[in-house]
PDB file of C-alpha atoms in Angstrom:
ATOM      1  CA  UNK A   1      24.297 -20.907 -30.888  1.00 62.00           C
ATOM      2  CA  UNK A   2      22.867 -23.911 -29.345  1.00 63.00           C
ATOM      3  CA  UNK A   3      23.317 -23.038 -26.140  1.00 62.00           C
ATOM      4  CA  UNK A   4      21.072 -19.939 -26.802  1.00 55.00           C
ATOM      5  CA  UNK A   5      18.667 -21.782 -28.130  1.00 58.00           C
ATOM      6  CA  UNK A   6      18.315 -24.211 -25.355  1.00 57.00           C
ATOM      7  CA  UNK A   7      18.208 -20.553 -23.180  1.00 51.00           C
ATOM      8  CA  UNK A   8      15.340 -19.425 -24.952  1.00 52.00           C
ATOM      9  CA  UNK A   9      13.605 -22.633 -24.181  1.00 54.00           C
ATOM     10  CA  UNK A  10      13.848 -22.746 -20.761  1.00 52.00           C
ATOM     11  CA  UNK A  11      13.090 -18.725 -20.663  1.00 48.00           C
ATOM     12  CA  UNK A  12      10.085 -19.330 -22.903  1.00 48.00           C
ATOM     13  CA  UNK A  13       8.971 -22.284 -20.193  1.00 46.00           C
ATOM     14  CA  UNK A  14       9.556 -20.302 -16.763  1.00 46.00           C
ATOM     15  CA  UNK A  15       7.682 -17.429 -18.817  1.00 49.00           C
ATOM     16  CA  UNK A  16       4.825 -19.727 -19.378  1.00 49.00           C
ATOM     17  CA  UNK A  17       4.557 -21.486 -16.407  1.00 47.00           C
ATOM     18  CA  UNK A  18       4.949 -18.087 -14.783  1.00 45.00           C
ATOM     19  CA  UNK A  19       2.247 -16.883 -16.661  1.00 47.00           C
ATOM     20  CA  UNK A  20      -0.272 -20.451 -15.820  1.00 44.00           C
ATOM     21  CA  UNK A  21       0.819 -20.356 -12.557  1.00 41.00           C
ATOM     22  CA  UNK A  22      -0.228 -16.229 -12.131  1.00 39.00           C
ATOM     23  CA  UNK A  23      -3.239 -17.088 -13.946  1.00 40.00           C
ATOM     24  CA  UNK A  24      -3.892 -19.992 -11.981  1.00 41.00           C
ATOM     25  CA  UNK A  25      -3.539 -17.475  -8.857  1.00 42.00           C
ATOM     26  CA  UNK A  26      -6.189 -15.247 -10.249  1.00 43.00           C
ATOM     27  CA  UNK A  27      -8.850 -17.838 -10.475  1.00 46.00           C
ATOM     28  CA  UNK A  28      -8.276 -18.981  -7.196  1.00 47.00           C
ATOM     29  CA  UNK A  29      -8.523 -15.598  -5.531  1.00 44.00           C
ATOM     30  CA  UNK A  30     -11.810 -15.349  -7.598  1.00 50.00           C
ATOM     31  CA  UNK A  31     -13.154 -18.663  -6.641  1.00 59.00           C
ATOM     32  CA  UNK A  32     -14.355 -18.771  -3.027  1.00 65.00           C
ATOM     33  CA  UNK A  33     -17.370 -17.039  -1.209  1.00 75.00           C
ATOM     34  CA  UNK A  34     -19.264 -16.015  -4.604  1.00 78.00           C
ATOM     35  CA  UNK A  35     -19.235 -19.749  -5.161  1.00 82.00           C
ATOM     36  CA  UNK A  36     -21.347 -20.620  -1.730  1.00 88.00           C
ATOM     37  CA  UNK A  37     -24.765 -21.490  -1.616  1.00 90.00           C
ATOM     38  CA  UNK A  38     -26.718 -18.348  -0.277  1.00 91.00           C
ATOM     39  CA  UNK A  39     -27.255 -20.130   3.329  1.00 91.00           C
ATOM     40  CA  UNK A  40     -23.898 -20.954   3.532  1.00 90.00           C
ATOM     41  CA  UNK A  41     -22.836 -17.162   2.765  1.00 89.00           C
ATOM     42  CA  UNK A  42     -25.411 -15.892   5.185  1.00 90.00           C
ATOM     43  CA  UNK A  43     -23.451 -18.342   7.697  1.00 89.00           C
ATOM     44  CA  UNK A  44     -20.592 -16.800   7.024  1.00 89.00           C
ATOM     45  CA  UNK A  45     -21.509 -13.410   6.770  1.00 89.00           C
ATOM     46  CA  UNK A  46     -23.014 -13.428  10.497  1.00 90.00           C
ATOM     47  CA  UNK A  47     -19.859 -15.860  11.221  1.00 90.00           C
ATOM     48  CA  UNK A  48     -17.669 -12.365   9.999  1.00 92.00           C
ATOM     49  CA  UNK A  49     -19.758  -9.840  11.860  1.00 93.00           C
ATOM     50  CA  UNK A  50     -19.448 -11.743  14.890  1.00 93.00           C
ATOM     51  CA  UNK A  51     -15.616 -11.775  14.830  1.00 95.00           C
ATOM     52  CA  UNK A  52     -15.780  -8.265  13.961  1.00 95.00           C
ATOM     53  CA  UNK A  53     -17.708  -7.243  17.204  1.00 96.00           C
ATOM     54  CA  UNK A  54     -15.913  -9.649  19.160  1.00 96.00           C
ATOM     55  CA  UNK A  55     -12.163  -8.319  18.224  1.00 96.00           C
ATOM     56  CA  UNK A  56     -13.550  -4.359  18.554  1.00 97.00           C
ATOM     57  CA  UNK A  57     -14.982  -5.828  22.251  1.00 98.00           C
ATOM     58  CA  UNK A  58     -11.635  -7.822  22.854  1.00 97.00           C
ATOM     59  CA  UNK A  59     -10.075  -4.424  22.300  1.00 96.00           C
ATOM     60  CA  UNK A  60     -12.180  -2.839  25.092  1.00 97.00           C
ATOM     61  CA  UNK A  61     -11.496  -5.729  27.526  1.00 98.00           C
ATOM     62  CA  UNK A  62      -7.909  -5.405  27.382  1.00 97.00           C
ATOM     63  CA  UNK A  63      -7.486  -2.341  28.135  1.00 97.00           C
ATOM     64  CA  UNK A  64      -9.642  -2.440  30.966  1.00 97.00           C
ATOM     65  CA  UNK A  65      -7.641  -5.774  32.435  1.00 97.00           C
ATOM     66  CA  UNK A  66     -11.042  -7.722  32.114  1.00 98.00           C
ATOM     67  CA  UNK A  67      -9.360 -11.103  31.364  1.00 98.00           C
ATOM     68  CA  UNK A  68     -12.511 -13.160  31.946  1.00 98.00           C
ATOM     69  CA  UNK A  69     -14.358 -11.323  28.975  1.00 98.00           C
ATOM     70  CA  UNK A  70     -10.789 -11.595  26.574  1.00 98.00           C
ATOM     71  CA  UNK A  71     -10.950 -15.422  27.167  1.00 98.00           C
ATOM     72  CA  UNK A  72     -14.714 -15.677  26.577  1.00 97.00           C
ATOM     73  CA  UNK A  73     -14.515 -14.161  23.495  1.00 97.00           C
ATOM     74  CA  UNK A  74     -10.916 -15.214  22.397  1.00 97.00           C
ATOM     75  CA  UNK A  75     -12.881 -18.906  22.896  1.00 96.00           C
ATOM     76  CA  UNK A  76     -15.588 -18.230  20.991  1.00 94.00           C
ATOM     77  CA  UNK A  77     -13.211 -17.231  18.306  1.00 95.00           C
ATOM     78  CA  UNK A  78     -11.533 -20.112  18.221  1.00 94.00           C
ATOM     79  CA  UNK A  79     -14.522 -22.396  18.127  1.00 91.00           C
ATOM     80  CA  UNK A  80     -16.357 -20.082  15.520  1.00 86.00           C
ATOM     81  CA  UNK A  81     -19.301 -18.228  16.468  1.00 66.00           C
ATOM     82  CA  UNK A  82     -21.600 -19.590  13.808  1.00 69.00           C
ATOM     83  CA  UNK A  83     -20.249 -21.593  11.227  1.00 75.00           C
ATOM     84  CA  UNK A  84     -19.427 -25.191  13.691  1.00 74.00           C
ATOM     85  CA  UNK A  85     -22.664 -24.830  15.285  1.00 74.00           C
ATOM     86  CA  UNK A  86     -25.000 -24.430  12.564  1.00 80.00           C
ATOM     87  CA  UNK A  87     -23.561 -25.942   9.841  1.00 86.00           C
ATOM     88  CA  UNK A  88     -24.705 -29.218   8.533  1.00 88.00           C
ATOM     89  CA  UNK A  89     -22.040 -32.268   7.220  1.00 89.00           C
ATOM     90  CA  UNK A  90     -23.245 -31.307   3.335  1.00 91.00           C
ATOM     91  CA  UNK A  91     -22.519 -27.399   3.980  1.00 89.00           C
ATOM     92  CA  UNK A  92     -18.955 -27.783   5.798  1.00 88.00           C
ATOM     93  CA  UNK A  93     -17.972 -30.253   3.220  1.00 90.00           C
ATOM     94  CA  UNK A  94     -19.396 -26.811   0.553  1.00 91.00           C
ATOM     95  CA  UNK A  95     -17.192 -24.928   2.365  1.00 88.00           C
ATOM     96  CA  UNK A  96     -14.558 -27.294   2.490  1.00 88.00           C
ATOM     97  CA  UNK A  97     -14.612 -28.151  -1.692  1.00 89.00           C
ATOM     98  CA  UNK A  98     -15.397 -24.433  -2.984  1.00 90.00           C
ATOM     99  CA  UNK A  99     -13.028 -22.058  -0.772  1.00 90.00           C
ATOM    100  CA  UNK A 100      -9.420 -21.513  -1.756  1.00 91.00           C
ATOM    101  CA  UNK A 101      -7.353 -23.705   0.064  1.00 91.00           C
ATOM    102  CA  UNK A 102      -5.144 -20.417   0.895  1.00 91.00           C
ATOM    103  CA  UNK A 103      -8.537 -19.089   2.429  1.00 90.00           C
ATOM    104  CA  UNK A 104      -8.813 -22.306   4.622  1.00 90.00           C
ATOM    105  CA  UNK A 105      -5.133 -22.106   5.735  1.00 92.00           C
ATOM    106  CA  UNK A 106      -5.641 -18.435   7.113  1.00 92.00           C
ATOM    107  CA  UNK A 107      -8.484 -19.587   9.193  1.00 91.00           C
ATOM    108  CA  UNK A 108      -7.361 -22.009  10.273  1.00 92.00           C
ATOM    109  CA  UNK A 109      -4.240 -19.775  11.848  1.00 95.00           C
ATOM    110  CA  UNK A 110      -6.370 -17.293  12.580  1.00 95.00           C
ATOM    111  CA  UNK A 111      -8.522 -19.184  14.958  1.00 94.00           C
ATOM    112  CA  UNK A 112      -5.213 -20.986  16.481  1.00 96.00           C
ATOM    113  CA  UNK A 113      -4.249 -17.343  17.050  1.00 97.00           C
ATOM    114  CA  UNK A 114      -7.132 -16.839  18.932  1.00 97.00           C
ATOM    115  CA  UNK A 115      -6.300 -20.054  20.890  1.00 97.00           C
ATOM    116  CA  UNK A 116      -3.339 -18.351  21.695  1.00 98.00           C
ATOM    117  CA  UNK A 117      -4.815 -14.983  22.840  1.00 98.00           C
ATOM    118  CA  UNK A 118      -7.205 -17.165  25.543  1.00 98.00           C
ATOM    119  CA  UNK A 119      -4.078 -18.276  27.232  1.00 98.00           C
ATOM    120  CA  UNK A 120      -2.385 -14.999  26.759  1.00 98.00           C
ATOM    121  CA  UNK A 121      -5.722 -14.315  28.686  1.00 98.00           C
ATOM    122  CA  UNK A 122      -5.462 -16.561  31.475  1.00 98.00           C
ATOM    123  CA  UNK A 123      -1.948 -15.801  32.245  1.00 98.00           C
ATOM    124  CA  UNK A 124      -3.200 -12.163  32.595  1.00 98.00           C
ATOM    125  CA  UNK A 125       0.119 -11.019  29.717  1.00 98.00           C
ATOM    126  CA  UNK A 126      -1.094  -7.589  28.226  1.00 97.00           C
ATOM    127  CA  UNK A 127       1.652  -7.922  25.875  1.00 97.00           C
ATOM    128  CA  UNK A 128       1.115 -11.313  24.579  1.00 98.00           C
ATOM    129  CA  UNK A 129      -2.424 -10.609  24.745  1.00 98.00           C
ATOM    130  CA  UNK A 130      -1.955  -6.840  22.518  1.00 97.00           C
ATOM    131  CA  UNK A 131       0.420  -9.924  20.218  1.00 97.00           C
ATOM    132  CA  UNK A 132      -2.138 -11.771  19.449  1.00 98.00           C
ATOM    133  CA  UNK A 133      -4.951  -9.879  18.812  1.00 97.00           C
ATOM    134  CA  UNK A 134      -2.266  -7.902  16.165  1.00 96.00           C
ATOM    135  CA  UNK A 135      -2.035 -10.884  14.684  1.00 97.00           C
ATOM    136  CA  UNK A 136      -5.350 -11.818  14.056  1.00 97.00           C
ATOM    137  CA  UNK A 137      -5.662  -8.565  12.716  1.00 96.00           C
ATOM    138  CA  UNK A 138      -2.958  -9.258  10.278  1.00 94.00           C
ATOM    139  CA  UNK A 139      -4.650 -12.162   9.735  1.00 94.00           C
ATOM    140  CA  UNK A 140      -7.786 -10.851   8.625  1.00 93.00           C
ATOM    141  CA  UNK A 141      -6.514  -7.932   6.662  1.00 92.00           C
ATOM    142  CA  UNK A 142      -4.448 -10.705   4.366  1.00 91.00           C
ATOM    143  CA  UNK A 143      -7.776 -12.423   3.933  1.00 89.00           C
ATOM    144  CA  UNK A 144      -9.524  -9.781   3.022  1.00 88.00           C
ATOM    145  CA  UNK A 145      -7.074  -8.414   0.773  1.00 89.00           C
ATOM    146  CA  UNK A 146      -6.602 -11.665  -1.217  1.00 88.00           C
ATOM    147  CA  UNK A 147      -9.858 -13.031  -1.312  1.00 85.00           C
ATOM    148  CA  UNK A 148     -12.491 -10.312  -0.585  1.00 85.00           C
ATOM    149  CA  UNK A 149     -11.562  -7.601  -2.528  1.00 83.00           C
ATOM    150  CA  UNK A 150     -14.621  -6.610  -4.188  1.00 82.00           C
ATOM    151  CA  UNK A 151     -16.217  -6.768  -0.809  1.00 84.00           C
ATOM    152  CA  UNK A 152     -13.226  -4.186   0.525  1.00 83.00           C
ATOM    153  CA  UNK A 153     -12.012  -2.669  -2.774  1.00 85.00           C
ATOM    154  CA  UNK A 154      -9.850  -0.344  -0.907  1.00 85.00           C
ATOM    155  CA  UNK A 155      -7.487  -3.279  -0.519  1.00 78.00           C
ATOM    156  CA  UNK A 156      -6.594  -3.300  -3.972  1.00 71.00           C
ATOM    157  CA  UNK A 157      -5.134   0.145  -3.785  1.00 59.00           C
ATOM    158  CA  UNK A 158      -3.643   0.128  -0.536  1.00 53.00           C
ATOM    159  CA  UNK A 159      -1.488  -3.093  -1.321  1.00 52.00           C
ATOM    160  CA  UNK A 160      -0.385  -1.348  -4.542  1.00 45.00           C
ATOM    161  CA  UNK A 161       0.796   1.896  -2.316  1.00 51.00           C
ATOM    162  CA  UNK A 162       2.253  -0.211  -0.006  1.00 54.00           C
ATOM    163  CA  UNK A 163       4.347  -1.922  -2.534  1.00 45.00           C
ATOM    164  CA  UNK A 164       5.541   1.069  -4.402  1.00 42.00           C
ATOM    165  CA  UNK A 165       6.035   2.740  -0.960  1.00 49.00           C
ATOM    166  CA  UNK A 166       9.031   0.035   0.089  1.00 46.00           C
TER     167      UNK A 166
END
């Protein structure tokens, strides 16, 4: 009988940690761009549509075997289009304090993995090239699925097909 009890305990504490730590989850996903000053999200609006055009045009450049352009724009990637050169110390330290740190950690390997697909550029490697640029793909659509959802609300029920689908 004691032993149960002390069961119940520790189920009734991984149940409400569980629950804290969901909720916990929930406000972070919520917290993020919506939380930006309105230059800041213009930044980073123009900051997304240049990616966007960039990976469509990276796209284009492989398959023609136009490794110049893939670097160029696999560079510009990497450094960020907007957001490095136009912020200013107070806004990147805004961006720094008010996005998710999950949000920070994906850009921060998504831009890596476009470090990797200018060398997969220089050496001329379709395949590694096609690699990367899947996984910055990848990259994006996690993003955009955890932390942009009312901006792609499609997300919300794809992911839940794709999880009663496996």
């Amino acid at each position: 009988r004691n032993k149960m009890k002390k069961t119940l305990k520790k189920l009734a504490l991984v149940s409400m940690i569980t629950m804290l730590s969901s909720s916990i989850f929930a406000s972070e996903m919520k917290k993020g761009v919506e939380e930006l000053s309105p230059e800041v999200r213009v930044l980073l609006v123009k900051e997304m549509q240049g990616i966007e055009q960039g990976m469509k045009d990276v796209f284009s450049y492989i398959i023609a075997g136009n490794w110049p352009e893939v670097k160029k724009i696999a560079v510009k990637i990497k450094e960020s289009y907007i957001l490095k050169q136009n912020l200013t110390k107070e806004q990147a330290h805004e961006l720094d304090v008010k996005l998710p740190k999950g949000f920070l950690e994906l850009d921060g390997k998504f831009h890596n993995q476009a470090g990797m697909l200018s060398h997969a550029a220089d050496m001329e490697n379709t395949e590694l090239a096609n690699f990367y640029t899947y996984k910055m793909q990848e990259s994006c659509i996690s993003c955009h699925s955890t932390y942009a959802q009312s901006k792609f609300p499609l997300f919300s029920k794809t992911l839940a097909e794709d999880v009663h689908s496996h």
